[in-house]
Amino acid sequence: MIGRLNHVAIAVPDLEAASEQYRTALGASVGAPQDEPDHGVTVVFIELPNTKIELLYPLGEESPIQGFLDKNPSGGIHHVCYEVEDILAARDHLVQSGARVLGTGEPKTGAHGKPVLFLHPKDFNGCLVELEQV
Amino acid sequence: MIGRLNHVAIAVPDLEAASEQYRTALGASVGAPQDEPDHGVTVVFIELPNTKIELLYPLGEESPIQGFLDKNPSGGIHHVCYEVEDILAARDHLVQSGARVLGTGEPKTGAHGKPVLFLHPKDFNGCLVELEQV
């Protein structure tokens, strides 16, 4: 069912410093910051040859990233995103297998303009899993 | 400098249950467990179309994964592994940029039989980074 790893998201306490580090110390191709007000984050995408790293920084008062950074002030790996062909079929299959979908259970539009869902990290070895329909 | 994302490693409290979940609930291609006594882990590789997920479970008395699972009993994302062409050149460049290499600073042979190094997570936004020479 799951396809490609679309991205790994890393929450960072300083988006400019993290971008600069990936650009110069790690020598990667780093994009410009993009505000995603619907998701309460500013994101920077790092293009690797086979997938992306998504740097996440809080945007606005109710950012879902702020609590994570409060607990992990240095930052940390926040989630992985797997691609699926049919997000509703994937959701229904996962719910039948006992997994919990976060929020209303209905897909939202993600940072790439595609439908996304998040699965409960407690059901996936402490790993927050995003599914994105491609 | 960094190339492909070689894998994302997830530490899990129950390797069999996690393997079965990736196989049936997430419908992925899941390999057989491999003991890596030199690294104190048993690993299961999940092959995605563009990269791999590495499930990690402690092996032996001094597994480096045990402390992580003690702190995160449900498991969690443990590290990301980026490929590099020349691991010594990459290390020297990173050390010059102020990053710390874990252990002796010399590459070890990793789970794929290739030279690997780990970088200090505090220097990389709380994210443990493995470099693997390919």
mmCIF file with all atom_site columns, N, CA and C in Angstrom, chain A residues 1-5 8 10-13 18 21-22 24-28 48-51 53 74-77 80 82 93-94 97 122-127, chain B residues 1-5 8 10-12 18 21-22 24-28 48-51 53 74-77 80 82 93-94 97 122-127:
data_model
loop_
_atom_site.group_PDB
_atom_site.id
_atom_site.type_symbol
_atom_site.label_atom_id
_atom_site.label_alt_id
_atom_site.label_comp_id
_atom_site.label_asym_id
_atom_site.label_entity_id
_atom_site.label_seq_id
_atom_site.pdbx_PDB_ins_code
_atom_site.Cartn_x
_atom_site.Cartn_y
_atom_site.Cartn_z
_atom_site.occupancy
_atom_site.B_iso_or_equiv
_atom_site.pdbx_formal_charge
_atom_site.auth_seq_id
_atom_site.auth_comp_id
_atom_site.auth_asym_id
_atom_site.auth_atom_id
_atom_site.pdbx_PDB_model_num
ATOM 1   N N  . MET A 1 1   ? 0.814  -1.217 0.000  1.00 0.00 ? 1   MET A N  1
ATOM 2   C CA . MET A 1 1   ? 0.000  0.000  0.000  1.00 0.00 ? 1   MET A CA 1
ATOM 3   C C  . MET A 1 1   ? 0.850  1.270  0.000  1.00 0.00 ? 1   MET A C  1
ATOM 4   N N  . ILE A 1 2   ? 1.738  1.410  1.037  1.00 0.00 ? 2   ILE A N  1
ATOM 5   C CA . ILE A 1 2   ? 2.534  2.643  1.009  1.00 0.00 ? 2   ILE A CA 1
ATOM 6   C C  . ILE A 1 2   ? 3.527  2.579  -0.138 1.00 0.00 ? 2   ILE A C  1
ATOM 7   N N  . GLY A 1 3   ? 3.782  3.761  -0.704 1.00 0.00 ? 3   GLY A N  1
ATOM 8   C CA . GLY A 1 3   ? 4.715  3.870  -1.808 1.00 0.00 ? 3   GLY A CA 1
ATOM 9   C C  . GLY A 1 3   ? 5.992  4.551  -1.370 1.00 0.00 ? 3   GLY A C  1
ATOM 10  N N  . ARG A 1 4   ? 6.371  5.583  -2.086 1.00 0.00 ? 4   ARG A N  1
ATOM 11  C CA . ARG A 1 4   ? 7.620  6.284  -1.791 1.00 0.00 ? 4   ARG A CA 1
ATOM 12  C C  . ARG A 1 4   ? 7.575  6.969  -0.420 1.00 0.00 ? 4   ARG A C  1
ATOM 13  N N  . LEU A 1 5   ? 8.766  7.149  0.131  1.00 0.00 ? 5   LEU A N  1
ATOM 14  C CA . LEU A 1 5   ? 8.908  8.061  1.277  1.00 0.00 ? 5   LEU A CA 1
ATOM 15  C C  . LEU A 1 5   ? 8.924  9.463  0.686  1.00 0.00 ? 5   LEU A C  1
ATOM 16  N N  . VAL A 1 8   ? 10.999 13.349 5.104  1.00 0.00 ? 8   VAL A N  1
ATOM 17  C CA . VAL A 1 8   ? 11.210 13.261 6.554  1.00 0.00 ? 8   VAL A CA 1
ATOM 18  C C  . VAL A 1 8   ? 11.158 14.693 7.059  1.00 0.00 ? 8   VAL A C  1
ATOM 19  N N  . ILE A 1 10  ? 11.811 17.503 9.999  1.00 0.00 ? 10  ILE A N  1
ATOM 20  C CA . ILE A 1 10  ? 12.634 17.792 11.173 1.00 0.00 ? 10  ILE A CA 1
ATOM 21  C C  . ILE A 1 10  ? 12.224 19.155 11.710 1.00 0.00 ? 10  ILE A C  1
ATOM 22  N N  . ALA A 1 11  ? 11.772 19.184 12.967 1.00 0.00 ? 11  ALA A N  1
ATOM 23  C CA . ALA A 1 11  ? 11.428 20.464 13.616 1.00 0.00 ? 11  ALA A CA 1
ATOM 24  C C  . ALA A 1 11  ? 12.721 21.109 14.085 1.00 0.00 ? 11  ALA A C  1
ATOM 25  N N  . VAL A 1 12  ? 12.871 22.396 13.799 1.00 0.00 ? 12  VAL A N  1
ATOM 26  C CA . VAL A 1 12  ? 14.127 23.086 14.128 1.00 0.00 ? 12  VAL A CA 1
ATOM 27  C C  . VAL A 1 12  ? 13.838 24.371 14.896 1.00 0.00 ? 12  VAL A C  1
ATOM 28  N N  . PRO A 1 13  ? 14.738 24.710 15.832 1.00 0.00 ? 13  PRO A N  1
ATOM 29  C CA . PRO A 1 13  ? 14.520 25.926 16.632 1.00 0.00 ? 13  PRO A CA 1
ATOM 30  C C  . PRO A 1 13  ? 14.962 27.202 15.919 1.00 0.00 ? 13  PRO A C  1
ATOM 31  N N  . ALA A 1 18  ? 19.418 26.334 10.476 1.00 0.00 ? 18  ALA A N  1
ATOM 32  C CA . ALA A 1 18  ? 19.313 24.956 9.987  1.00 0.00 ? 18  ALA A CA 1
ATOM 33  C C  . ALA A 1 18  ? 19.442 24.912 8.467  1.00 0.00 ? 18  ALA A C  1
ATOM 34  N N  . GLN A 1 21  ? 23.027 25.417 7.552  1.00 0.00 ? 21  GLN A N  1
ATOM 35  C CA . GLN A 1 21  ? 23.827 24.229 7.864  1.00 0.00 ? 21  GLN A CA 1
ATOM 36  C C  . GLN A 1 21  ? 23.652 23.151 6.795  1.00 0.00 ? 21  GLN A C  1
ATOM 37  N N  . TYR A 1 22  ? 22.418 22.935 6.360  1.00 0.00 ? 22  TYR A N  1
ATOM 38  C CA . TYR A 1 22  ? 22.206 21.939 5.311  1.00 0.00 ? 22  TYR A CA 1
ATOM 39  C C  . TYR A 1 22  ? 22.832 22.399 3.993  1.00 0.00 ? 22  TYR A C  1
ATOM 40  N N  . THR A 1 24  ? 25.560 24.595 3.612  1.00 0.00 ? 24  THR A N  1
ATOM 41  C CA . THR A 1 24  ? 27.024 24.707 3.574  1.00 0.00 ? 24  THR A CA 1
ATOM 42  C C  . THR A 1 24  ? 27.729 23.508 4.226  1.00 0.00 ? 24  THR A C  1
ATOM 43  N N  . ALA A 1 25  ? 27.321 23.116 5.433  1.00 0.00 ? 25  ALA A N  1
ATOM 44  C CA . ALA A 1 25  ? 28.032 22.007 6.092  1.00 0.00 ? 25  ALA A CA 1
ATOM 45  C C  . ALA A 1 25  ? 27.701 20.680 5.418  1.00 0.00 ? 25  ALA A C  1
ATOM 46  N N  . LEU A 1 26  ? 26.425 20.474 5.059  1.00 0.00 ? 26  LEU A N  1
ATOM 47  C CA . LEU A 1 26  ? 26.027 19.207 4.440  1.00 0.00 ? 26  LEU A CA 1
ATOM 48  C C  . LEU A 1 26  ? 25.963 19.286 2.916  1.00 0.00 ? 26  LEU A C  1
ATOM 49  N N  . GLY A 1 27  ? 26.069 20.482 2.372  1.00 0.00 ? 27  GLY A N  1
ATOM 50  C CA . GLY A 1 27  ? 26.173 20.623 0.914  1.00 0.00 ? 27  GLY A CA 1
ATOM 51  C C  . GLY A 1 27  ? 24.941 20.188 0.152  1.00 0.00 ? 27  GLY A C  1
ATOM 52  N N  . ALA A 1 28  ? 23.763 20.448 0.707  1.00 0.00 ? 28  ALA A N  1
ATOM 53  C CA . ALA A 1 28  ? 22.522 20.015 0.053  1.00 0.00 ? 28  ALA A CA 1
ATOM 54  C C  . ALA A 1 28  ? 21.847 21.182 -0.662 1.00 0.00 ? 28  ALA A C  1
ATOM 55  N N  . LEU A 1 48  ? 16.880 16.057 -1.840 1.00 0.00 ? 48  LEU A N  1
ATOM 56  C CA . LEU A 1 48  ? 17.900 15.026 -2.009 1.00 0.00 ? 48  LEU A CA 1
ATOM 57  C C  . LEU A 1 48  ? 17.589 14.296 -3.315 1.00 0.00 ? 48  LEU A C  1
ATOM 58  N N  . PRO A 1 49  ? 18.530 13.506 -3.826 1.00 0.00 ? 49  PRO A N  1
ATOM 59  C CA . PRO A 1 49  ? 18.277 12.859 -5.123 1.00 0.00 ? 49  PRO A CA 1
ATOM 60  C C  . PRO A 1 49  ? 17.047 11.951 -5.116 1.00 0.00 ? 49  PRO A C  1
ATOM 61  N N  . ASN A 1 50  ? 16.698 11.368 -3.960 1.00 0.00 ? 50  ASN A N  1
ATOM 62  C CA . ASN A 1 50  ? 15.592 10.401 -3.951 1.00 0.00 ? 50  ASN A CA 1
ATOM 63  C C  . ASN A 1 50  ? 14.394 10.787 -3.093 1.00 0.00 ? 50  ASN A C  1
ATOM 64  N N  . THR A 1 51  ? 14.515 11.832 -2.286 1.00 0.00 ? 51  THR A N  1
ATOM 65  C CA . THR A 1 51  ? 13.398 12.235 -1.434 1.00 0.00 ? 51  THR A CA 1
ATOM 66  C C  . THR A 1 51  ? 13.670 13.645 -0.920 1.00 0.00 ? 51  THR A C  1
ATOM 67  N N  . ILE A 1 53  ? 13.889 16.394 2.636  1.00 0.00 ? 53  ILE A N  1
ATOM 68  C CA . ILE A 1 53  ? 13.844 16.696 4.062  1.00 0.00 ? 53  ILE A CA 1
ATOM 69  C C  . ILE A 1 53  ? 13.029 17.976 4.184  1.00 0.00 ? 53  ILE A C  1
ATOM 70  N N  . SER A 1 74  ? 16.269 21.480 21.219 1.00 0.00 ? 74  SER A N  1
ATOM 71  C CA . SER A 1 74  ? 17.264 21.432 20.128 1.00 0.00 ? 74  SER A CA 1
ATOM 72  C C  . SER A 1 74  ? 16.612 21.106 18.792 1.00 0.00 ? 74  SER A C  1
ATOM 73  N N  . GLY A 1 75  ? 15.322 20.699 18.822 1.00 0.00 ? 75  GLY A N  1
ATOM 74  C CA . GLY A 1 75  ? 14.651 20.204 17.628 1.00 0.00 ? 75  GLY A CA 1
ATOM 75  C C  . GLY A 1 75  ? 14.652 18.687 17.623 1.00 0.00 ? 75  GLY A C  1
ATOM 76  N N  . GLY A 1 76  ? 14.197 18.103 16.522 1.00 0.00 ? 76  GLY A N  1
ATOM 77  C CA . GLY A 1 76  ? 14.173 16.646 16.426 1.00 0.00 ? 76  GLY A CA 1
ATOM 78  C C  . GLY A 1 76  ? 13.395 16.204 15.203 1.00 0.00 ? 76  GLY A C  1
ATOM 79  N N  . ILE A 1 77  ? 13.514 14.907 14.913 1.00 0.00 ? 77  ILE A N  1
ATOM 80  C CA . ILE A 1 77  ? 12.780 14.354 13.769 1.00 0.00 ? 77  ILE A CA 1
ATOM 81  C C  . ILE A 1 77  ? 11.304 14.293 14.169 1.00 0.00 ? 77  ILE A C  1
ATOM 82  N N  . VAL A 1 80  ? 7.499  11.120 9.473  1.00 0.00 ? 80  VAL A N  1
ATOM 83  C CA . VAL A 1 80  ? 7.816  10.635 8.124  1.00 0.00 ? 80  VAL A CA 1
ATOM 84  C C  . VAL A 1 80  ? 6.520  10.672 7.321  1.00 0.00 ? 80  VAL A C  1
ATOM 85  N N  . TYR A 1 82  ? 4.633  8.989  4.025  1.00 0.00 ? 82  TYR A N  1
ATOM 86  C CA . TYR A 1 82  ? 4.580  7.951  2.990  1.00 0.00 ? 82  TYR A CA 1
ATOM 87  C C  . TYR A 1 82  ? 3.520  8.334  1.965  1.00 0.00 ? 82  TYR A C  1
ATOM 88  N N  . HIS A 1 93  ? -8.440 0.993  5.444  1.00 0.00 ? 93  HIS A N  1
ATOM 89  C CA . HIS A 1 93  ? -7.688 -0.234 5.715  1.00 0.00 ? 93  HIS A CA 1
ATOM 90  C C  . HIS A 1 93  ? -6.957 -0.122 7.056  1.00 0.00 ? 93  HIS A C  1
ATOM 91  N N  . LEU A 1 94  ? -6.359 1.043  7.307  1.00 0.00 ? 94  LEU A N  1
ATOM 92  C CA . LEU A 1 94  ? -5.599 1.225  8.546  1.00 0.00 ? 94  LEU A CA 1
ATOM 93  C C  . LEU A 1 94  ? -6.514 1.243  9.764  1.00 0.00 ? 94  LEU A C  1
ATOM 94  N N  . SER A 1 97  ? -7.400 -2.093 10.708 1.00 0.00 ? 97  SER A N  1
ATOM 95  C CA . SER A 1 97  ? -6.298 -2.813 11.359 1.00 0.00 ? 97  SER A CA 1
ATOM 96  C C  . SER A 1 97  ? -6.055 -2.290 12.766 1.00 0.00 ? 97  SER A C  1
ATOM 97  N N  . LYS A 1 122 ? 1.455  6.615  18.712 1.00 0.00 ? 122 LYS A N  1
ATOM 98  C CA . LYS A 1 122 ? 1.455  5.470  19.645 1.00 0.00 ? 122 LYS A CA 1
ATOM 99  C C  . LYS A 1 122 ? 1.114  4.168  18.924 1.00 0.00 ? 122 LYS A C  1
ATOM 100 N N  . ASP A 1 123 ? 0.418  4.279  17.799 1.00 0.00 ? 123 ASP A N  1
ATOM 101 C CA . ASP A 1 123 ? 0.064  3.071  17.040 1.00 0.00 ? 123 ASP A CA 1
ATOM 102 C C  . ASP A 1 123 ? 1.166  2.670  16.066 1.00 0.00 ? 123 ASP A C  1
ATOM 103 N N  . PHE A 1 124 ? 2.209  3.516  15.932 1.00 0.00 ? 124 PHE A N  1
ATOM 104 C CA . PHE A 1 124 ? 3.267  3.240  14.944 1.00 0.00 ? 124 PHE A CA 1
ATOM 105 C C  . PHE A 1 124 ? 4.653  3.407  15.567 1.00 0.00 ? 124 PHE A C  1
ATOM 106 N N  . ASN A 1 125 ? 4.878  2.694  16.674 1.00 0.00 ? 125 ASN A N  1
ATOM 107 C CA . ASN A 1 125 ? 6.215  2.667  17.284 1.00 0.00 ? 125 ASN A CA 1
ATOM 108 C C  . ASN A 1 125 ? 6.732  4.068  17.618 1.00 0.00 ? 125 ASN A C  1
ATOM 109 N N  . GLY A 1 126 ? 5.846  4.915  18.120 1.00 0.00 ? 126 GLY A N  1
ATOM 110 C CA . GLY A 1 126 ? 6.260  6.250  18.533 1.00 0.00 ? 126 GLY A CA 1
ATOM 111 C C  . GLY A 1 126 ? 6.611  7.169  17.383 1.00 0.00 ? 126 GLY A C  1
ATOM 112 N N  . CYS A 1 127 ? 6.249  6.748  16.181 1.00 0.00 ? 127 CYS A N  1
ATOM 113 C CA . CYS A 1 127 ? 6.625  7.504  14.966 1.00 0.00 ? 127 CYS A CA 1
ATOM 114 C C  . CYS A 1 127 ? 5.376  8.126  14.355 1.00 0.00 ? 127 CYS A C  1
ATOM 115 N N  . MET B 1 1   ? 27.158 17.875 -1.051 1.00 0.00 ? 1   MET B N  1
ATOM 116 C CA . MET B 1 1   ? 27.926 16.779 -0.475 1.00 0.00 ? 1   MET B CA 1
ATOM 117 C C  . MET B 1 1   ? 27.056 15.566 -0.166 1.00 0.00 ? 1   MET B C  1
ATOM 118 N N  . ILE B 1 2   ? 25.998 15.748 0.661  1.00 0.00 ? 2   ILE B N  1
ATOM 119 C CA . ILE B 1 2   ? 25.171 14.566 0.926  1.00 0.00 ? 2   ILE B CA 1
ATOM 120 C C  . ILE B 1 2   ? 24.392 14.203 -0.326 1.00 0.00 ? 2   ILE B C  1
ATOM 121 N N  . GLY B 1 3   ? 24.203 12.884 -0.482 1.00 0.00 ? 3   GLY B N  1
ATOM 122 C CA . GLY B 1 3   ? 23.479 12.377 -1.638 1.00 0.00 ? 3   GLY B CA 1
ATOM 123 C C  . GLY B 1 3   ? 22.121 11.849 -1.209 1.00 0.00 ? 3   GLY B C  1
ATOM 124 N N  . ARG B 1 4   ? 21.828 10.605 -1.584 1.00 0.00 ? 4   ARG B N  1
ATOM 125 C CA . ARG B 1 4   ? 20.524 10.015 -1.286 1.00 0.00 ? 4   ARG B CA 1
ATOM 126 C C  . ARG B 1 4   ? 20.303 9.859  0.212  1.00 0.00 ? 4   ARG B C  1
ATOM 127 N N  . LEU B 1 5   ? 19.031 9.854  0.593  1.00 0.00 ? 5   LEU B N  1
ATOM 128 C CA . LEU B 1 5   ? 18.663 9.390  1.928  1.00 0.00 ? 5   LEU B CA 1
ATOM 129 C C  . LEU B 1 5   ? 18.700 7.873  1.865  1.00 0.00 ? 5   LEU B C  1
ATOM 130 N N  . VAL B 1 8   ? 15.759 5.705  6.925  1.00 0.00 ? 8   VAL B N  1
ATOM 131 C CA . VAL B 1 8   ? 15.301 6.286  8.193  1.00 0.00 ? 8   VAL B CA 1
ATOM 132 C C  . VAL B 1 8   ? 15.209 5.118  9.173  1.00 0.00 ? 8   VAL B C  1
ATOM 133 N N  . ILE B 1 10  ? 13.970 3.486  12.744 1.00 0.00 ? 10  ILE B N  1
ATOM 134 C CA . ILE B 1 10  ? 12.940 3.605  13.777 1.00 0.00 ? 10  ILE B CA 1
ATOM 135 C C  . ILE B 1 10  ? 13.207 2.524  14.820 1.00 0.00 ? 10  ILE B C  1
ATOM 136 N N  . ALA B 1 11  ? 13.446 2.931  16.072 1.00 0.00 ? 11  ALA B N  1
ATOM 137 C CA . ALA B 1 11  ? 13.617 1.970  17.166 1.00 0.00 ? 11  ALA B CA 1
ATOM 138 C C  . ALA B 1 11  ? 12.246 1.490  17.602 1.00 0.00 ? 11  ALA B C  1
ATOM 139 N N  . VAL B 1 12  ? 12.098 0.174  17.767 1.00 0.00 ? 12  VAL B N  1
ATOM 140 C CA . VAL B 1 12  ? 10.784 -0.393 18.079 1.00 0.00 ? 12  VAL B CA 1
ATOM 141 C C  . VAL B 1 12  ? 10.888 -1.313 19.298 1.00 0.00 ? 12  VAL B C  1
ATOM 142 N N  . ALA B 1 18  ? 6.131  -4.888 14.913 1.00 0.00 ? 18  ALA B N  1
ATOM 143 C CA . ALA B 1 18  ? 6.355  -3.760 14.000 1.00 0.00 ? 18  ALA B CA 1
ATOM 144 C C  . ALA B 1 18  ? 6.492  -4.258 12.557 1.00 0.00 ? 18  ALA B C  1
ATOM 145 N N  . GLN B 1 21  ? 3.123  -5.140 11.265 1.00 0.00 ? 21  GLN B N  1
ATOM 146 C CA . GLN B 1 21  ? 2.321  -3.951 10.995 1.00 0.00 ? 21  GLN B CA 1
ATOM 147 C C  . GLN B 1 21  ? 2.710  -3.299 9.672  1.00 0.00 ? 21  GLN B C  1
ATOM 148 N N  . TYR B 1 22  ? 4.018  -3.210 9.412  1.00 0.00 ? 22  TYR B N  1
ATOM 149 C CA . TYR B 1 22  ? 4.438  -2.638 8.133  1.00 0.00 ? 22  TYR B CA 1
ATOM 150 C C  . TYR B 1 22  ? 4.028  -3.542 6.971  1.00 0.00 ? 22  TYR B C  1
ATOM 151 N N  . THR B 1 24  ? 1.358  -5.818 6.899  1.00 0.00 ? 24  THR B N  1
ATOM 152 C CA . THR B 1 24  ? -0.077 -5.991 6.649  1.00 0.00 ? 24  THR B CA 1
ATOM 153 C C  . THR B 1 24  ? -0.854 -4.668 6.703  1.00 0.00 ? 24  THR B C  1
ATOM 154 N N  . ALA B 1 25  ? -0.649 -3.866 7.759  1.00 0.00 ? 25  ALA B N  1
ATOM 155 C CA . ALA B 1 25  ? -1.435 -2.627 7.861  1.00 0.00 ? 25  ALA B CA 1
ATOM 156 C C  . ALA B 1 25  ? -0.955 -1.604 6.831  1.00 0.00 ? 25  ALA B C  1
ATOM 157 N N  . LEU B 1 26  ? 0.377  -1.493 6.644  1.00 0.00 ? 26  LEU B N  1
ATOM 158 C CA . LEU B 1 26  ? 0.908  -0.495 5.706  1.00 0.00 ? 26  LEU B CA 1
ATOM 159 C C  . LEU B 1 26  ? 1.245  -1.104 4.339  1.00 0.00 ? 26  LEU B C  1
ATOM 160 N N  . GLY B 1 27  ? 1.196  -2.434 4.240  1.00 0.00 ? 27  GLY B N  1
ATOM 161 C CA . GLY B 1 27  ? 1.351  -3.089 2.929  1.00 0.00 ? 27  GLY B CA 1
ATOM 162 C C  . GLY B 1 27  ? 2.707  -2.887 2.283  1.00 0.00 ? 27  GLY B C  1
ATOM 163 N N  . ALA B 1 28  ? 3.768  -2.895 3.102  1.00 0.00 ? 28  ALA B N  1
ATOM 164 C CA . ALA B 1 28  ? 5.116  -2.672 2.560  1.00 0.00 ? 28  ALA B CA 1
ATOM 165 C C  . ALA B 1 28  ? 5.870  -4.000 2.431  1.00 0.00 ? 28  ALA B C  1
ATOM 166 N N  . LEU B 1 48  ? 11.122 0.552  0.436  1.00 0.00 ? 48  LEU B N  1
ATOM 167 C CA . LEU B 1 48  ? 10.173 1.429  -0.252 1.00 0.00 ? 48  LEU B CA 1
ATOM 168 C C  . LEU B 1 48  ? 10.727 1.670  -1.656 1.00 0.00 ? 48  LEU B C  1
ATOM 169 N N  . PRO B 1 49  ? 9.912  2.206  -2.564 1.00 0.00 ? 49  PRO B N  1
ATOM 170 C CA . PRO B 1 49  ? 10.415 2.378  -3.943 1.00 0.00 ? 49  PRO B CA 1
ATOM 171 C C  . PRO B 1 49  ? 11.652 3.266  -4.027 1.00 0.00 ? 49  PRO B C  1
ATOM 172 N N  . ASN B 1 50  ? 11.824 4.213  -3.114 1.00 0.00 ? 50  ASN B N  1
ATOM 173 C CA . ASN B 1 50  ? 12.939 5.168  -3.249 1.00 0.00 ? 50  ASN B CA 1
ATOM 174 C C  . ASN B 1 50  ? 13.949 5.120  -2.114 1.00 0.00 ? 50  ASN B C  1
ATOM 175 N N  . THR B 1 51  ? 13.653 4.418  -1.022 1.00 0.00 ? 51  THR B N  1
ATOM 176 C CA . THR B 1 51  ? 14.592 4.377  0.104  1.00 0.00 ? 51  THR B CA 1
ATOM 177 C C  . THR B 1 51  ? 14.177 3.230  1.018  1.00 0.00 ? 51  THR B C  1
ATOM 178 N N  . ILE B 1 53  ? 13.253 1.898  5.201  1.00 0.00 ? 53  ILE B N  1
ATOM 179 C CA . ILE B 1 53  ? 13.046 2.110  6.628  1.00 0.00 ? 53  ILE B CA 1
ATOM 180 C C  . ILE B 1 53  ? 13.793 0.976  7.336  1.00 0.00 ? 53  ILE B C  1
ATOM 181 N N  . SER B 1 74  ? 7.487  3.499  23.660 1.00 0.00 ? 74  SER B N  1
ATOM 182 C CA . SER B 1 74  ? 6.706  3.135  22.467 1.00 0.00 ? 74  SER B CA 1
ATOM 183 C C  . SER B 1 74  ? 7.587  3.014  21.231 1.00 0.00 ? 74  SER B C  1
ATOM 184 N N  . GLY B 1 75  ? 8.865  3.420  21.349 1.00 0.00 ? 75  GLY B N  1
ATOM 185 C CA . GLY B 1 75  ? 9.750  3.507  20.189 1.00 0.00 ? 75  GLY B CA 1
ATOM 186 C C  . GLY B 1 75  ? 9.793  4.921  19.659 1.00 0.00 ? 75  GLY B C  1
ATOM 187 N N  . GLY B 1 76  ? 10.474 5.099  18.528 1.00 0.00 ? 76  GLY B N  1
ATOM 188 C CA . GLY B 1 76  ? 10.550 6.433  17.936 1.00 0.00 ? 76  GLY B CA 1
ATOM 189 C C  . GLY B 1 76  ? 11.538 6.457  16.795 1.00 0.00 ? 76  GLY B C  1
ATOM 190 N N  . ILE B 1 77  ? 11.521 7.566  16.048 1.00 0.00 ? 77  ILE B N  1
ATOM 191 C CA . ILE B 1 77  ? 12.465 7.716  14.938 1.00 0.00 ? 77  ILE B CA 1
ATOM 192 C C  . ILE B 1 77  ? 13.844 7.952  15.542 1.00 0.00 ? 77  ILE B C  1
ATOM 193 N N  . VAL B 1 80  ? 18.513 9.421  10.793 1.00 0.00 ? 80  VAL B N  1
ATOM 194 C CA . VAL B 1 80  ? 18.453 9.393  9.325  1.00 0.00 ? 80  VAL B CA 1
ATOM 195 C C  . VAL B 1 80  ? 19.870 9.129  8.824  1.00 0.00 ? 80  VAL B C  1
ATOM 196 N N  . TYR B 1 82  ? 22.359 9.617  5.534  1.00 0.00 ? 82  TYR B N  1
ATOM 197 C CA . TYR B 1 82  ? 22.621 10.229 4.234  1.00 0.00 ? 82  TYR B CA 1
ATOM 198 C C  . TYR B 1 82  ? 23.841 9.557  3.596  1.00 0.00 ? 82  TYR B C  1
ATOM 199 N N  . HIS B 1 93  ? 35.235 18.007 6.370  1.00 0.00 ? 93  HIS B N  1
ATOM 200 C CA . HIS B 1 93  ? 34.484 19.224 6.054  1.00 0.00 ? 93  HIS B CA 1
ATOM 201 C C  . HIS B 1 93  ? 33.521 19.565 7.193  1.00 0.00 ? 93  HIS B C  1
ATOM 202 N N  . LEU B 1 94  ? 32.854 18.540 7.730  1.00 0.00 ? 94  LEU B N  1
ATOM 203 C CA . LEU B 1 94  ? 31.887 18.773 8.806  1.00 0.00 ? 94  LEU B CA 1
ATOM 204 C C  . LEU B 1 94  ? 32.582 19.209 10.086 1.00 0.00 ? 94  LEU B C  1
ATOM 205 N N  . SER B 1 97  ? 33.391 22.687 9.946  1.00 0.00 ? 97  SER B N  1
ATOM 206 C CA . SER B 1 97  ? 32.209 23.559 10.099 1.00 0.00 ? 97  SER B CA 1
ATOM 207 C C  . SER B 1 97  ? 31.702 23.551 11.546 1.00 0.00 ? 97  SER B C  1
ATOM 208 N N  . LYS B 1 122 ? 22.986 17.061 18.800 1.00 0.00 ? 122 LYS B N  1
ATOM 209 C CA . LYS B 1 122 ? 22.860 18.455 19.255 1.00 0.00 ? 122 LYS B CA 1
ATOM 210 C C  . LYS B 1 122 ? 23.365 19.432 18.203 1.00 0.00 ? 122 LYS B C  1
ATOM 211 N N  . ASP B 1 123 ? 24.242 18.953 17.314 1.00 0.00 ? 123 ASP B N  1
ATOM 212 C CA . ASP B 1 123 ? 24.762 19.825 16.255 1.00 0.00 ? 123 ASP B CA 1
ATOM 213 C C  . ASP B 1 123 ? 23.860 19.835 15.023 1.00 0.00 ? 123 ASP B C  1
ATOM 214 N N  . PHE B 1 124 ? 22.834 18.951 15.017 1.00 0.00 ? 124 PHE B N  1
ATOM 215 C CA . PHE B 1 124 ? 21.973 18.839 13.830 1.00 0.00 ? 124 PHE B CA 1
ATOM 216 C C  . PHE B 1 124 ? 20.502 18.854 14.224 1.00 0.00 ? 124 PHE B C  1
ATOM 217 N N  . ASN B 1 125 ? 20.093 19.904 14.946 1.00 0.00 ? 125 ASN B N  1
ATOM 218 C CA . ASN B 1 125 ? 18.672 20.101 15.268 1.00 0.00 ? 125 ASN B CA 1
ATOM 219 C C  . ASN B 1 125 ? 18.072 18.891 15.977 1.00 0.00 ? 125 ASN B C  1
ATOM 220 N N  . GLY B 1 126 ? 18.819 18.293 16.895 1.00 0.00 ? 126 GLY B N  1
ATOM 221 C CA . GLY B 1 126 ? 18.286 17.168 17.659 1.00 0.00 ? 126 GLY B CA 1
ATOM 222 C C  . GLY B 1 126 ? 18.131 15.895 16.857 1.00 0.00 ? 126 GLY B C  1
ATOM 223 N N  . CYS B 1 127 ? 18.690 15.870 15.660 1.00 0.00 ? 127 CYS B N  1
ATOM 224 C CA . CYS B 1 127 ? 18.515 14.740 14.746 1.00 0.00 ? 127 CYS B CA 1
ATOM 225 C C  . CYS B 1 127 ? 19.844 13.996 14.624 1.00 0.00 ? 127 CYS B C  1
#
